Amino acid sequence: MTSLNDRIEVALGDITKMEVDAIVNAANPSLLGGKGVDGAIHRAAGPGLLEECRGLDGCPPGEARITRGYRLPAKYVIHTVGPIWRGGGSGEDELLAMAYRSTLLIAEENGIRTIAFPAISTGAYGFPVERASPIAVAEIRGFLEENGSIEKVVLVCFSERAKECYLDALSTCE
Ligand code: APR
């Protein structure tokens, strides 16, 4: 029986290069692109991605929407909108957990078996990565415990700091 942590990997790198069924985009409610990982994914996917996003009528924080991956190695992009950090008293933790949960539900519904997440909300949205990483790991572990269909979740970090936080969060769940 593989342990849950065997199905979760932490990697340092550029999520647009990941050869997985789906990569996750840390988007904004318009779904019309932005900077950070949103900008990188749109640049790598090409104009077809924005075209498809235009037809989606946005995405509220905590929810997720799926599109094709176009020129990306990944077949799909699942766009989710994390919370903007406002100090921790406005339900940010729950909204971040919801973004991970909504994304995993859509992945399962679409038969996705391998998926890569960036550190949602920890960039422009200001959510402290030390606080975000245990929330992300708990949500992902909880989902994998209930659902055998997803074989591998990769947490793609863009800094050593983020990688340390995710490895710490995973190690406390051994
Ligand atoms: N690969 C992996 N991770 C990346 C990449 C990349 N190519 N580029 C940035 N990141 C990391 C950042 O270092 C951060 O840890 O993704 C994490 C999320 O940061 P942002 O991309 O700024 O996303 P977020 O904090 O959720 O803010 C979303 O920013 O780009 C806009 O349109 C987006 O308005 C939305 C907001």
Coordinates of C-alpha atoms and ligand atoms in Angstrom, one line a residue:
M1 CA 0.0 0.0 0.0
T2 CA 1.7 3.2 -1.1
S3 CA 1.7 5.9 1.7
L4 CA 0.0 9.2 0.9
N5 CA 3.3 11.0 0.9
D6 CA 4.6 8.6 -1.9
R7 CA 2.0 10.3 -4.1
I8 CA 3.1 13.8 -3.3
E9 CA 6.3 15.3 -4.6
V10 CA 8.0 18.6 -4.0
A11 CA 10.0 20.0 -6.9
L12 CA 11.9 23.3 -7.5
G13 CA 11.3 24.6 -11.0
D14 CA 9.1 26.2 -13.7
I15 CA 5.6 24.7 -13.7
T16 CA 5.2 25.4 -17.4
K17 CA 7.8 22.7 -18.2
M18 CA 6.1 20.0 -16.1
E19 CA 5.1 16.9 -18.1
V20 CA 2.0 16.0 -16.2
D21 CA -1.7 15.6 -17.2
A22 CA -2.6 19.0 -15.8
I23 CA -0.8 22.1 -14.3
V24 CA -2.6 24.5 -12.0
N25 CA -2.7 28.2 -12.7
A26 CA -2.8 30.7 -9.8
A27 CA -5.2 33.0 -11.6
N28 CA -7.3 36.1 -10.8
P29 CA -11.1 36.1 -11.1
S30 CA -11.1 37.5 -14.6
L31 CA -9.1 34.5 -15.9
L32 CA -7.7 36.9 -18.5
G33 CA -4.0 36.4 -17.5
G34 CA -1.7 38.4 -15.3
K35 CA 1.9 38.3 -14.1
G36 CA 3.7 35.6 -12.0
V37 CA 2.8 32.0 -12.8
D38 CA -0.4 33.2 -14.6
G39 CA 1.7 35.2 -17.0
A40 CA 4.2 32.3 -17.5
I41 CA 1.5 29.8 -18.2
H42 CA -0.2 32.1 -20.8
R43 CA 3.1 32.9 -22.5
A44 CA 4.0 29.2 -22.7
A45 CA 0.5 28.0 -23.8
G46 CA 0.1 30.6 -26.5
P47 CA -2.9 32.7 -27.5
G48 CA -5.3 29.7 -27.7
L49 CA -5.4 29.6 -23.9
L50 CA -6.6 33.2 -23.5
E51 CA -9.2 32.6 -26.3
E52 CA -10.6 29.7 -24.3
C53 CA -10.5 31.6 -21.0
R54 CA -12.5 34.5 -22.6
G55 CA -15.4 32.1 -23.0
L56 CA -15.4 31.0 -19.4
D57 CA -16.9 34.2 -17.8
G58 CA -14.3 34.3 -14.9
C59 CA -13.9 32.3 -11.8
P60 CA -14.7 33.3 -8.2
P61 CA -12.0 32.9 -5.5
G62 CA -11.9 29.3 -4.1
E63 CA -13.3 27.8 -7.4
A64 CA -11.6 26.3 -10.4
R65 CA -12.1 26.0 -14.2
I66 CA -10.4 23.7 -16.6
T67 CA -9.1 24.4 -20.1
R68 CA -6.8 22.7 -22.6
G69 CA -3.0 23.1 -22.3
Y70 CA -2.4 24.2 -25.9
R71 CA 1.4 24.5 -26.4
L72 CA 2.2 23.4 -22.9
P73 CA 3.5 19.8 -22.3
A74 CA 0.5 19.4 -19.9
K75 CA -2.8 18.4 -21.6
Y76 CA -4.9 20.6 -19.3
V77 CA -4.6 23.8 -17.3
I78 CA -6.8 24.0 -14.2
H79 CA -7.2 27.7 -13.3
T80 CA -8.0 28.4 -9.6
V81 CA -8.2 31.7 -7.7
G82 CA -6.7 31.8 -4.3
P83 CA -7.4 34.4 -1.6
I84 CA -5.7 37.7 -1.3
W85 CA -3.9 37.9 2.1
R86 CA -5.6 40.5 4.3
G87 CA -3.9 39.5 7.6
G88 CA -5.5 36.2 8.2
G89 CA -8.8 37.3 9.7
S90 CA -11.0 37.2 6.6
G91 CA -11.3 33.5 6.0
E92 CA -8.1 33.3 3.8
D93 CA -7.1 29.8 5.2
E94 CA -10.5 28.3 4.3
L95 CA -10.5 30.0 0.9
L96 CA -7.0 28.7 0.1
A97 CA -8.1 25.1 1.1
M98 CA -11.2 25.5 -1.1
A99 CA -9.0 26.4 -4.1
Y100 CA -7.0 23.2 -3.7
R101 CA -10.1 21.1 -3.1
S102 CA -12.0 22.6 -6.1
T103 CA -8.9 22.0 -8.3
L104 CA -8.6 18.3 -7.2
L105 CA -12.3 17.7 -7.7
I106 CA -12.2 19.0 -11.3
A107 CA -9.0 17.0 -11.9
E108 CA -10.7 13.8 -10.7
E109 CA -13.8 14.5 -12.8
N110 CA -11.6 14.8 -15.9
G111 CA -9.7 11.6 -15.3
I112 CA -6.4 13.5 -14.5
R113 CA -3.9 11.2 -12.9
T114 CA -0.8 13.5 -12.5
I115 CA -1.1 17.2 -11.6
A116 CA 1.3 20.0 -10.6
F117 CA 0.4 22.9 -8.3
P118 CA 2.3 26.2 -7.9
A119 CA 2.2 27.7 -4.4
I120 CA -1.1 29.4 -4.8
S121 CA -1.6 32.9 -3.4
T122 CA 2.0 33.1 -2.0
G123 CA 3.2 35.6 -4.6
A124 CA 1.3 38.7 -5.6
Y125 CA -1.6 37.7 -3.3
G126 CA 0.8 37.9 -0.3
F127 CA -0.3 34.7 1.6
P128 CA 2.7 33.8 3.8
V129 CA 4.2 30.5 2.4
E130 CA 4.9 29.2 5.9
R131 CA 1.2 29.3 6.6
A132 CA 0.0 28.3 3.1
S133 CA 2.1 25.1 2.8
P134 CA 0.5 23.1 5.7
I135 CA -2.9 24.1 4.4
A136 CA -2.1 22.9 0.9
V137 CA -0.5 19.6 2.1
A138 CA -3.5 18.9 4.5
E139 CA -6.0 19.5 1.7
I140 CA -4.1 17.4 -0.9
R141 CA -3.5 14.5 1.6
G142 CA -7.2 14.6 2.6
F143 CA -8.3 14.4 -1.0
L144 CA -5.8 11.6 -1.9
E145 CA -7.0 9.6 1.1
E146 CA -10.5 9.6 -0.3
N147 CA -9.6 9.3 -4.0
G148 CA -7.3 6.7 -5.5
S149 CA -7.6 8.1 -9.1
I150 CA -5.0 10.8 -8.8
E151 CA -1.6 9.0 -8.8
K152 CA 0.8 12.0 -8.3
V153 CA 0.6 15.5 -7.1
V154 CA 3.7 17.7 -7.6
L155 CA 4.2 20.8 -5.6
V156 CA 6.3 23.0 -7.9
C157 CA 8.2 25.6 -5.9
F158 CA 9.8 28.7 -7.4
S159 CA 12.1 29.3 -4.4
E160 CA 14.2 27.3 -2.0
R161 CA 12.2 28.9 0.8
A162 CA 8.9 27.6 -0.6
K163 CA 10.4 24.1 -1.1
E164 CA 11.6 24.0 2.5
C165 CA 8.1 25.0 3.7
Y166 CA 6.4 22.3 1.7
L167 CA 9.0 19.6 2.8
D168 CA 8.5 20.6 6.4
A169 CA 4.7 20.5 6.0
L170 CA 5.0 17.0 4.5
S171 CA 7.4 15.7 7.1
T172 CA 5.1 16.5 9.9
C173 CA 2.5 14.2 8.3
E174 CA 4.8 11.1 8.0
Ligands
APR1 N1 6.5 28.1 -12.0 C1 6.2 27.8 -10.7 N2 5.9 28.7 -9.8 C2 5.9 30.0 -10.2 C3 6.2 30.4 -11.5 C4 6.5 29.4 -12.4 N3 6.9 29.7 -13.7 N4 6.2 31.8 -11.5 C5 5.9 32.2 -10.3 N5 5.7 31.1 -9.5 C6 5.4 31.1 -8.1 C7 5.6 32.4 -7.3 O1 7.0 32.4 -6.9 C8 4.7 32.1 -6.1 O2 5.3 31.2 -5.1 O3 3.9 30.9 -8.0 C9 3.5 31.3 -6.7 C10 2.2 32.1 -6.8 O4 2.6 33.5 -7.1 P1 1.8 34.4 -8.2 O5 2.0 33.8 -9.5 O6 2.1 35.8 -7.9 O7 0.2 34.1 -7.8 P2 -0.6 34.6 -6.6 O8 0.2 34.9 -5.4 O9 -1.7 33.5 -6.4 O10 -1.3 35.9 -7.1 C11 -2.2 35.8 -8.2 O11 -1.1 37.4 -9.6 O12 -0.3 36.9 -11.7 C12 -1.3 37.5 -11.0 O13 -3.2 37.1 -12.4 C13 -2.6 36.7 -11.2 O14 -3.9 38.4 -10.2 C14 -3.4 37.1 -10.0 C15 -2.3 37.1 -8.9

